[in-house]
PDB file of C-alpha atoms in Angstrom:
ATOM      1  CA  MET A   1     -47.922  -0.375  36.325  1.00  0.00           C
ATOM      2  CA  PRO A   2     -45.443   1.644  34.275  1.00  0.00           C
ATOM      3  CA  ARG A   3     -43.218  -0.413  32.092  1.00  0.00           C
ATOM      4  CA  SER A   4     -39.583  -0.766  33.066  1.00  0.00           C
ATOM      5  CA  PRO A   5     -37.193   1.230  30.890  1.00  0.00           C
ATOM      6  CA  GLN A   6     -35.675  -0.764  28.079  1.00  0.00           C
ATOM      7  CA  ARG A   7     -32.000  -1.641  28.450  1.00  0.00           C
ATOM      8  CA  PHE A   8     -29.701  -0.884  25.534  1.00  0.00           C
ATOM      9  CA  SER A   9     -26.369  -2.127  26.861  1.00  0.00           C
ATOM     10  CA  ASP A  10     -26.400  -5.418  24.936  1.00  0.00           C
ATOM     11  CA  PRO A  11     -26.938  -3.910  21.449  1.00  0.00           C
ATOM     12  CA  ILE A  12     -24.111  -1.425  22.051  1.00  0.00           C
ATOM     13  CA  GLN A  13     -21.802  -4.197  23.179  1.00  0.00           C
ATOM     14  CA  LYS A  14     -22.763  -6.314  20.172  1.00  0.00           C
ATOM     15  CA  THR A  15     -22.034  -3.471  17.752  1.00  0.00           C
ATOM     16  CA  SER A  16     -18.663  -2.950  19.406  1.00  0.00           C
ATOM     17  CA  VAL A  17     -17.791  -6.620  18.904  1.00  0.00           C
ATOM     18  CA  VAL A  18     -18.834  -6.512  15.245  1.00  0.00           C
ATOM     19  CA  ASP A  19     -16.834  -3.332  14.609  1.00  0.00           C
ATOM     20  CA  THR A  20     -13.789  -4.781  16.345  1.00  0.00           C
ATOM     21  CA  LEU A  21     -14.002  -7.970  14.297  1.00  0.00           C
ATOM     22  CA  ALA A  22     -14.451  -5.999  11.079  1.00  0.00           C
ATOM     23  CA  THR A  23     -11.377  -3.910  11.927  1.00  0.00           C
ATOM     24  CA  LYS A  24      -9.251  -6.986  12.632  1.00  0.00           C
ATOM     25  CA  LEU A  25     -10.367  -8.808   9.483  1.00  0.00           C
ATOM     26  CA  ARG A  26      -9.995  -5.667   7.363  1.00  0.00           C
ATOM     27  CA  GLU A  27      -6.403  -5.216   8.491  1.00  0.00           C
ATOM     28  CA  ARG A  28      -5.593  -8.857   7.762  1.00  0.00           C
ATOM     29  CA  ILE A  29      -6.985  -8.444   4.243  1.00  0.00           C
ATOM     30  CA  LEU A  30      -5.049  -5.210   3.696  1.00  0.00           C
ATOM     31  CA  ARG A  31      -1.856  -6.888   4.901  1.00  0.00           C
ATOM     32  CA  ASN A  32      -2.542  -9.739   2.480  1.00  0.00           C
ATOM     33  CA  GLU A  33      -2.639 -12.227   5.350  1.00  0.00           C
ATOM     34  CA  LEU A  34      -6.054 -13.162   3.970  1.00  0.00           C
ATOM     35  CA  ARG A  35      -5.518 -13.360   0.222  1.00  0.00           C
ATOM     36  CA  ALA A  36      -7.854 -12.595  -2.669  1.00  0.00           C
ATOM     37  CA  GLY A  37     -10.179 -15.528  -3.292  1.00  0.00           C
ATOM     38  CA  GLU A  38      -9.487 -17.118   0.097  1.00  0.00           C
ATOM     39  CA  PRO A  39     -12.584 -18.598   1.798  1.00  0.00           C
ATOM     40  CA  LEU A  40     -13.533 -17.034   5.126  1.00  0.00           C
ATOM     41  CA  ARG A  41     -14.820 -19.798   7.396  1.00  0.00           C
ATOM     42  CA  GLN A  42     -17.242 -18.518  10.008  1.00  0.00           C
ATOM     43  CA  GLU A  43     -16.688 -21.439  12.362  1.00  0.00           C
ATOM     44  CA  ALA A  44     -12.896 -21.194  12.322  1.00  0.00           C
ATOM     45  CA  LEU A  45     -12.881 -17.414  12.759  1.00  0.00           C
ATOM     46  CA  ALA A  46     -15.493 -17.555  15.525  1.00  0.00           C
ATOM     47  CA  GLU A  47     -13.347 -20.059  17.400  1.00  0.00           C
ATOM     48  CA  ALA A  48     -10.154 -18.074  16.806  1.00  0.00           C
ATOM     49  CA  TYR A  49     -11.674 -14.822  18.111  1.00  0.00           C
ATOM     50  CA  GLY A  50     -13.737 -16.426  20.877  1.00  0.00           C
ATOM     51  CA  VAL A  51     -17.124 -15.217  19.630  1.00  0.00           C
ATOM     52  CA  SER A  52     -20.266 -16.728  18.140  1.00  0.00           C
ATOM     53  CA  ARG A  53     -20.816 -16.967  14.395  1.00  0.00           C
ATOM     54  CA  MET A  54     -23.369 -14.117  14.354  1.00  0.00           C
ATOM     55  CA  PRO A  55     -20.918 -11.190  14.862  1.00  0.00           C
ATOM     56  CA  ILE A  56     -18.523 -12.823  12.387  1.00  0.00           C
ATOM     57  CA  ARG A  57     -21.294 -12.880   9.799  1.00  0.00           C
ATOM     58  CA  GLU A  58     -22.180  -9.232  10.504  1.00  0.00           C
ATOM     59  CA  ALA A  59     -18.520  -8.242  10.225  1.00  0.00           C
ATOM     60  CA  PHE A  60     -18.467  -9.958   6.816  1.00  0.00           C
ATOM     61  CA  ARG A  61     -21.412  -7.776   5.780  1.00  0.00           C
ATOM     62  CA  GLN A  62     -19.523  -4.629   6.766  1.00  0.00           C
ATOM     63  CA  LEU A  63     -16.538  -5.723   4.717  1.00  0.00           C
ATOM     64  CA  GLU A  64     -18.805  -6.649   1.811  1.00  0.00           C
ATOM     65  CA  ALA A  65     -20.095  -3.051   1.774  1.00  0.00           C
ATOM     66  CA  GLU A  66     -16.459  -1.877   1.568  1.00  0.00           C
ATOM     67  CA  GLY A  67     -15.755  -4.217  -1.344  1.00  0.00           C
ATOM     68  CA  LEU A  68     -13.323  -6.401   0.586  1.00  0.00           C
ATOM     69  CA  VAL A  69     -15.525  -9.503   0.920  1.00  0.00           C
ATOM     70  CA  GLU A  70     -17.835 -11.254  -1.541  1.00  0.00           C
ATOM     71  CA  PHE A  71     -20.490 -13.909  -0.999  1.00  0.00           C
ATOM     72  CA  HIS A  72     -20.684 -16.798  -3.452  1.00  0.00           C
ATOM     73  CA  PRO A  73     -23.266 -19.582  -3.703  1.00  0.00           C
ATOM     74  CA  HIS A  74     -21.968 -22.837  -2.203  1.00  0.00           C
ATOM     75  CA  ARG A  75     -18.719 -21.119  -1.099  1.00  0.00           C
ATOM     76  CA  GLY A  76     -19.935 -18.510   1.343  1.00  0.00           C
ATOM     77  CA  ALA A  77     -17.757 -15.493   2.120  1.00  0.00           C
ATOM     78  CA  VAL A  78     -14.431 -15.057   0.339  1.00  0.00           C
ATOM     79  CA  VAL A  79     -11.889 -12.253   0.167  1.00  0.00           C
ATOM     80  CA  SER A  80     -12.805 -10.265  -2.932  1.00  0.00           C
ATOM     81  CA  ALA A  81     -10.569 -10.407  -5.969  1.00  0.00           C
ATOM     82  CA  MET A  82      -8.521  -7.415  -7.100  1.00  0.00           C
ATOM     83  CA  SER A  83      -8.943  -6.381 -10.707  1.00  0.00           C
ATOM     84  CA  ILE A  84      -7.781  -3.790 -13.197  1.00  0.00           C
ATOM     85  CA  GLU A  85     -11.408  -2.827 -13.840  1.00  0.00           C
ATOM     86  CA  GLU A  86     -12.104  -2.180 -10.167  1.00  0.00           C
ATOM     87  CA  ALA A  87      -8.889  -0.173  -9.761  1.00  0.00           C
ATOM     88  CA  GLU A  88      -9.874   2.016 -12.712  1.00  0.00           C
ATOM     89  CA  GLU A  89     -13.310   2.647 -11.234  1.00  0.00           C
ATOM     90  CA  LEU A  90     -12.011   3.417  -7.750  1.00  0.00           C
ATOM     91  CA  PHE A  91      -9.457   5.931  -8.993  1.00  0.00           C
ATOM     92  CA  ASP A  92     -11.987   7.518 -11.354  1.00  0.00           C
ATOM     93  CA  LEU A  93     -14.272   8.025  -8.348  1.00  0.00           C
ATOM     94  CA  ARG A  94     -11.377   9.537  -6.411  1.00  0.00           C
ATOM     95  CA  LEU A  95     -10.737  11.957  -9.241  1.00  0.00           C
ATOM     96  CA  LEU A  96     -14.356  13.113  -9.343  1.00  0.00           C
ATOM     97  CA  ILE A  97     -14.910  13.453  -5.610  1.00  0.00           C
ATOM     98  CA  GLU A  98     -11.553  14.596  -4.246  1.00  0.00           C
ATOM     99  CA  THR A  99     -10.913  17.385  -6.748  1.00  0.00           C
ATOM    100  CA  ASP A 100     -14.308  18.872  -5.928  1.00  0.00           C
ATOM    101  CA  LEU A 101     -13.712  18.584  -2.186  1.00  0.00           C
ATOM    102  CA  ILE A 102     -10.296  20.236  -2.155  1.00  0.00           C
ATOM    103  CA  ALA A 103     -11.570  23.262  -4.085  1.00  0.00           C
ATOM    104  CA  ARG A 104     -14.451  23.684  -1.631  1.00  0.00           C
ATOM    105  CA  ALA A 105     -12.227  23.089   1.398  1.00  0.00           C
ATOM    106  CA  ILE A 106      -9.729  25.774   0.417  1.00  0.00           C
ATOM    107  CA  GLU A 107     -12.544  28.338   0.288  1.00  0.00           C
ATOM    108  CA  ASN A 108     -13.524  27.506   3.882  1.00  0.00           C
ATOM    109  CA  ALA A 109     -10.222  26.469   5.476  1.00  0.00           C
ATOM    110  CA  SER A 110      -9.297  27.993   8.829  1.00  0.00           C
ATOM    111  CA  ASP A 111      -5.881  28.289  10.442  1.00  0.00           C
ATOM    112  CA  ALA A 112      -6.750  25.153  12.425  1.00  0.00           C
ATOM    113  CA  ASP A 113      -7.523  23.245   9.207  1.00  0.00           C
ATOM    114  CA  ARG A 114      -4.208  24.323   7.714  1.00  0.00           C
ATOM    115  CA  ALA A 115      -2.362  23.291  10.883  1.00  0.00           C
ATOM    116  CA  THR A 116      -4.062  19.874  10.778  1.00  0.00           C
ATOM    117  CA  ALA A 117      -2.988  19.414   7.162  1.00  0.00           C
ATOM    118  CA  ARG A 118       0.616  20.341   8.026  1.00  0.00           C
ATOM    119  CA  ALA A 119       0.646  17.842  10.905  1.00  0.00           C
ATOM    120  CA  ALA A 120      -0.781  15.098   8.678  1.00  0.00           C
ATOM    121  CA  PHE A 121       1.850  15.838   6.035  1.00  0.00           C
ATOM    122  CA  GLU A 122       4.650  15.671   8.605  1.00  0.00           C
ATOM    123  CA  ALA A 123       3.336  12.304   9.841  1.00  0.00           C
ATOM    124  CA  VAL A 124       3.394  10.908   6.289  1.00  0.00           C
ATOM    125  CA  GLN A 125       6.897  12.277   5.790  1.00  0.00           C
ATOM    126  CA  HIS A 126       8.097  10.643   9.004  1.00  0.00           C
ATOM    127  CA  ALA A 127       6.714   7.257   7.952  1.00  0.00           C
ATOM    128  CA  TYR A 128       8.375   7.727   4.564  1.00  0.00           C
ATOM    129  CA  SER A 129      11.760   8.671   6.049  1.00  0.00           C
ATOM    130  CA  THR A 130      11.736   5.644   8.374  1.00  0.00           C
ATOM    131  CA  GLY A 131      10.779   3.248   5.572  1.00  0.00           C
ATOM    132  CA  ASP A 132       7.520   2.226   7.265  1.00  0.00           C
ATOM    133  CA  GLU A 133       5.500   1.480   4.129  1.00  0.00           C
ATOM    134  CA  GLU A 134       2.485   0.049   5.953  1.00  0.00           C
ATOM    135  CA  ARG A 135       2.241   3.135   8.155  1.00  0.00           C
ATOM    136  CA  TRP A 136       2.815   5.361   5.137  1.00  0.00           C
ATOM    137  CA  GLY A 137      -0.113   3.742   3.345  1.00  0.00           C
ATOM    138  CA  ALA A 138      -2.471   4.393   6.269  1.00  0.00           C
ATOM    139  CA  LEU A 139      -1.279   7.977   6.802  1.00  0.00           C
ATOM    140  CA  ASN A 140      -1.552   8.723   3.089  1.00  0.00           C
ATOM    141  CA  TRP A 141      -5.337   8.739   3.416  1.00  0.00           C
ATOM    142  CA  GLU A 142      -5.217  10.760   6.644  1.00  0.00           C
ATOM    143  CA  PHE A 143      -3.253  13.453   4.820  1.00  0.00           C
ATOM    144  CA  HIS A 144      -5.690  13.526   1.916  1.00  0.00           C
ATOM    145  CA  LYS A 145      -8.645  13.624   4.298  1.00  0.00           C
ATOM    146  CA  SER A 146      -7.136  16.591   6.156  1.00  0.00           C
ATOM    147  CA  LEU A 147      -7.292  18.558   2.898  1.00  0.00           C
ATOM    148  CA  TYR A 148     -11.021  17.899   2.442  1.00  0.00           C
ATOM    149  CA  THR A 149     -12.520  18.224   5.923  1.00  0.00           C
ATOM    150  CA  ALA A 150     -13.240  21.952   5.579  1.00  0.00           C
ATOM    151  CA  SER A 151     -15.334  21.291   2.456  1.00  0.00           C
ATOM    152  CA  ASN A 152     -18.389  20.820   4.698  1.00  0.00           C
ATOM    153  CA  ARG A 153     -19.488  17.905   2.533  1.00  0.00           C
ATOM    154  CA  PRO A 154     -20.091  15.150   5.098  1.00  0.00           C
ATOM    155  CA  ARG A 155     -21.776  12.763   2.661  1.00  0.00           C
ATOM    156  CA  SER A 156     -18.934  12.981   0.164  1.00  0.00           C
ATOM    157  CA  LEU A 157     -16.396  12.459   2.949  1.00  0.00           C
ATOM    158  CA  SER A 158     -18.379   9.489   4.243  1.00  0.00           C
ATOM    159  CA  LEU A 159     -18.443   8.002   0.741  1.00  0.00           C
ATOM    160  CA  LEU A 160     -14.675   8.418   0.454  1.00  0.00           C
ATOM    161  CA  ASP A 161     -14.203   6.810   3.862  1.00  0.00           C
ATOM    162  CA  GLY A 162     -16.192   3.823   2.642  1.00  0.00           C
ATOM    163  CA  LEU A 163     -14.152   3.567  -0.551  1.00  0.00           C
ATOM    164  CA  ASN A 164     -10.840   4.036   1.197  1.00  0.00           C
ATOM    165  CA  ALA A 165     -10.461   0.517   2.609  1.00  0.00           C
ATOM    166  CA  ASN A 166     -10.588  -0.907  -0.893  1.00  0.00           C
ATOM    167  CA  ILE A 167      -8.425   1.880  -2.334  1.00  0.00           C
ATOM    168  CA  ASP A 168      -5.895   1.299   0.468  1.00  0.00           C
ATOM    169  CA  ARG A 169      -5.642  -2.322  -0.625  1.00  0.00           C
ATOM    170  CA  TYR A 170      -4.532  -1.238  -4.090  1.00  0.00           C
ATOM    171  CA  VAL A 171      -2.202   1.439  -2.702  1.00  0.00           C
ATOM    172  CA  ARG A 172      -0.464  -1.156  -0.522  1.00  0.00           C
ATOM    173  CA  LEU A 173      -0.151  -3.494  -3.498  1.00  0.00           C
ATOM    174  CA  GLN A 174       1.336  -0.649  -5.538  1.00  0.00           C
ATOM    175  CA  LEU A 175       3.903   0.033  -2.810  1.00  0.00           C
ATOM    176  CA  SER A 176       4.958  -3.610  -2.896  1.00  0.00           C
ATOM    177  CA  LEU A 177       5.273  -3.615  -6.697  1.00  0.00           C
ATOM    178  CA  GLU A 178       6.727  -0.166  -7.364  1.00  0.00           C
ATOM    179  CA  ASN A 179       9.507   1.186  -5.144  1.00  0.00           C
ATOM    180  CA  SER A 180       9.330   4.714  -6.565  1.00  0.00           C
ATOM    181  CA  ALA A 181       5.633   5.243  -5.705  1.00  0.00           C
ATOM    182  CA  PRO A 182       6.228   6.863  -2.271  1.00  0.00           C
ATOM    183  CA  ASP A 183       8.945   9.170  -3.685  1.00  0.00           C
ATOM    184  CA  ARG A 184       6.621  10.546  -6.333  1.00  0.00           C
ATOM    185  CA  ALA A 185       3.637  10.753  -3.976  1.00  0.00           C
ATOM    186  CA  ASN A 186       5.563  12.641  -1.285  1.00  0.00           C
ATOM    187  CA  SER A 187       6.793  15.213  -3.781  1.00  0.00           C
ATOM    188  CA  GLU A 188       3.224  15.780  -4.965  1.00  0.00           C
ATOM    189  CA  HIS A 189       1.943  15.864  -1.369  1.00  0.00           C
ATOM    190  CA  LYS A 190       4.329  18.728  -0.628  1.00  0.00           C
ATOM    191  CA  GLN A 191       3.022  20.685  -3.621  1.00  0.00           C
ATOM    192  CA  LEU A 192      -0.560  19.966  -2.553  1.00  0.00           C
ATOM    193  CA  LEU A 193       0.091  21.204   0.969  1.00  0.00           C
ATOM    194  CA  GLU A 194       1.706  24.410  -0.285  1.00  0.00           C
ATOM    195  CA  ALA A 195      -1.285  25.165  -2.526  1.00  0.00           C
ATOM    196  CA  PHE A 196      -3.742  24.336   0.274  1.00  0.00           C
ATOM    197  CA  VAL A 197      -1.978  26.501   2.864  1.00  0.00           C
ATOM    198  CA  GLY A 198      -1.607  29.285   0.299  1.00  0.00           C
ATOM    199  CA  GLY A 199      -5.326  29.228  -0.505  1.00  0.00           C
ATOM    200  CA  ASP A 200      -4.725  28.541  -4.198  1.00  0.00           C
ATOM    201  CA  GLY A 201      -7.721  26.400  -5.135  1.00  0.00           C
ATOM    202  CA  ALA A 202      -7.039  26.225  -8.866  1.00  0.00           C
ATOM    203  CA  THR A 203      -3.443  25.062  -8.381  1.00  0.00           C
ATOM    204  CA  ALA A 204      -4.421  22.570  -5.673  1.00  0.00           C
ATOM    205  CA  LYS A 205      -7.107  21.068  -7.899  1.00  0.00           C
ATOM    206  CA  SER A 206      -4.681  20.792 -10.822  1.00  0.00           C
ATOM    207  CA  ILE A 207      -1.968  19.148  -8.684  1.00  0.00           C
ATOM    208  CA  LEU A 208      -4.487  16.735  -7.172  1.00  0.00           C
ATOM    209  CA  GLN A 209      -5.763  15.736 -10.618  1.00  0.00           C
ATOM    210  CA  MET A 210      -2.199  15.002 -11.703  1.00  0.00           C
ATOM    211  CA  HIS A 211      -1.490  13.169  -8.423  1.00  0.00           C
ATOM    212  CA  ILE A 212      -4.472  10.823  -8.747  1.00  0.00           C
ATOM    213  CA  ARG A 213      -3.972  10.263 -12.482  1.00  0.00           C
ATOM    214  CA  ASP A 214      -0.282   9.457 -11.995  1.00  0.00           C
ATOM    215  CA  ALA A 215      -1.130   7.006  -9.205  1.00  0.00           C
ATOM    216  CA  ARG A 216      -3.840   5.445 -11.363  1.00  0.00           C
ATOM    217  CA  THR A 217      -1.525   5.054 -14.368  1.00  0.00           C
ATOM    218  CA  SER A 218       1.348   3.527 -12.404  1.00  0.00           C
ATOM    219  CA  LEU A 219      -0.984   1.204 -10.467  1.00  0.00           C
ATOM    220  CA  LEU A 220      -2.670  -0.086 -13.625  1.00  0.00           C
ATOM    221  CA  LYS A 221       0.726  -0.647 -15.214  1.00  0.00           C
ATOM    222  CA  ALA A 222       1.865  -2.631 -12.160  1.00  0.00           C
ATOM    223  CA  LEU A 223      -1.374  -4.646 -12.132  1.00  0.00           C
ATOM    224  CA  ARG A 224      -1.038  -5.518 -15.823  1.00  0.00           C
ATOM    225  CA  GLU A 225       2.573  -6.599 -15.349  1.00  0.00           C
ATOM    226  CA  ARG A 226       1.528  -8.708 -12.351  1.00  0.00           C
ATOM    227  CA  GLN A 227      -1.276 -10.248 -14.402  1.00  0.00           C
ATOM    228  CA  ASP A 228       1.091 -11.045 -17.291  1.00  0.00           C
ATOM    229  CA  MET A 229       3.557 -12.693 -14.902  1.00  0.00           C
ATOM    230  CA  ALA A 230       0.767 -14.839 -13.451  1.00  0.00           C
ATOM    231  CA  VAL A 231      -0.238 -15.984 -16.946  1.00  0.00           C
ATOM    232  CA  ASP A 232       3.372 -16.823 -17.886  1.00  0.00           C
TER     233      ASP A 232
END
């Protein structure tokens, strides 16, 4: 007798649960509801979300790959610590990858790509004008991503997507420590958009280098001041 076709509905459902849990836990970490160094108890979270421990554990693994969760002997999963060294590395990676992508994207950008970038910029501006810092932080990446999509570098974009959750954590911290960060970023975003729409790859790359370096410098300064205050 021919074998019955295999059913795949359960694995799809399971993946959906894991992704949903990872999204919820990620957002709680980014909002600092789950603080750096805080233990993540599988049993408590499974009970709170009404699931078994298995999808919680798999969600932890997703967040570990993003750098948001660490596993320690005898302690299990904890929210990963934030450090000056990690911030330096993340922003150095941004500098290498994003400046290459924007130059490539400008060579290939269509009218639709330019319209998408304008819409993303306007969304960031709206969040900025309404004082919605959390929304601004999320849309900041969407704007940057809109400048790189036409690069036709899916692996580089996927790598940036993976890094972004951890980068977003530092960006949100910077917003809470430095009130002028959105002002400076929005001014530079406008210059970036103008260069992108105008097809000026050299200028866009130069502005983006300055944008990332300025963000890196001000973030590291804020982190060092925060560290000094904690020591005092």
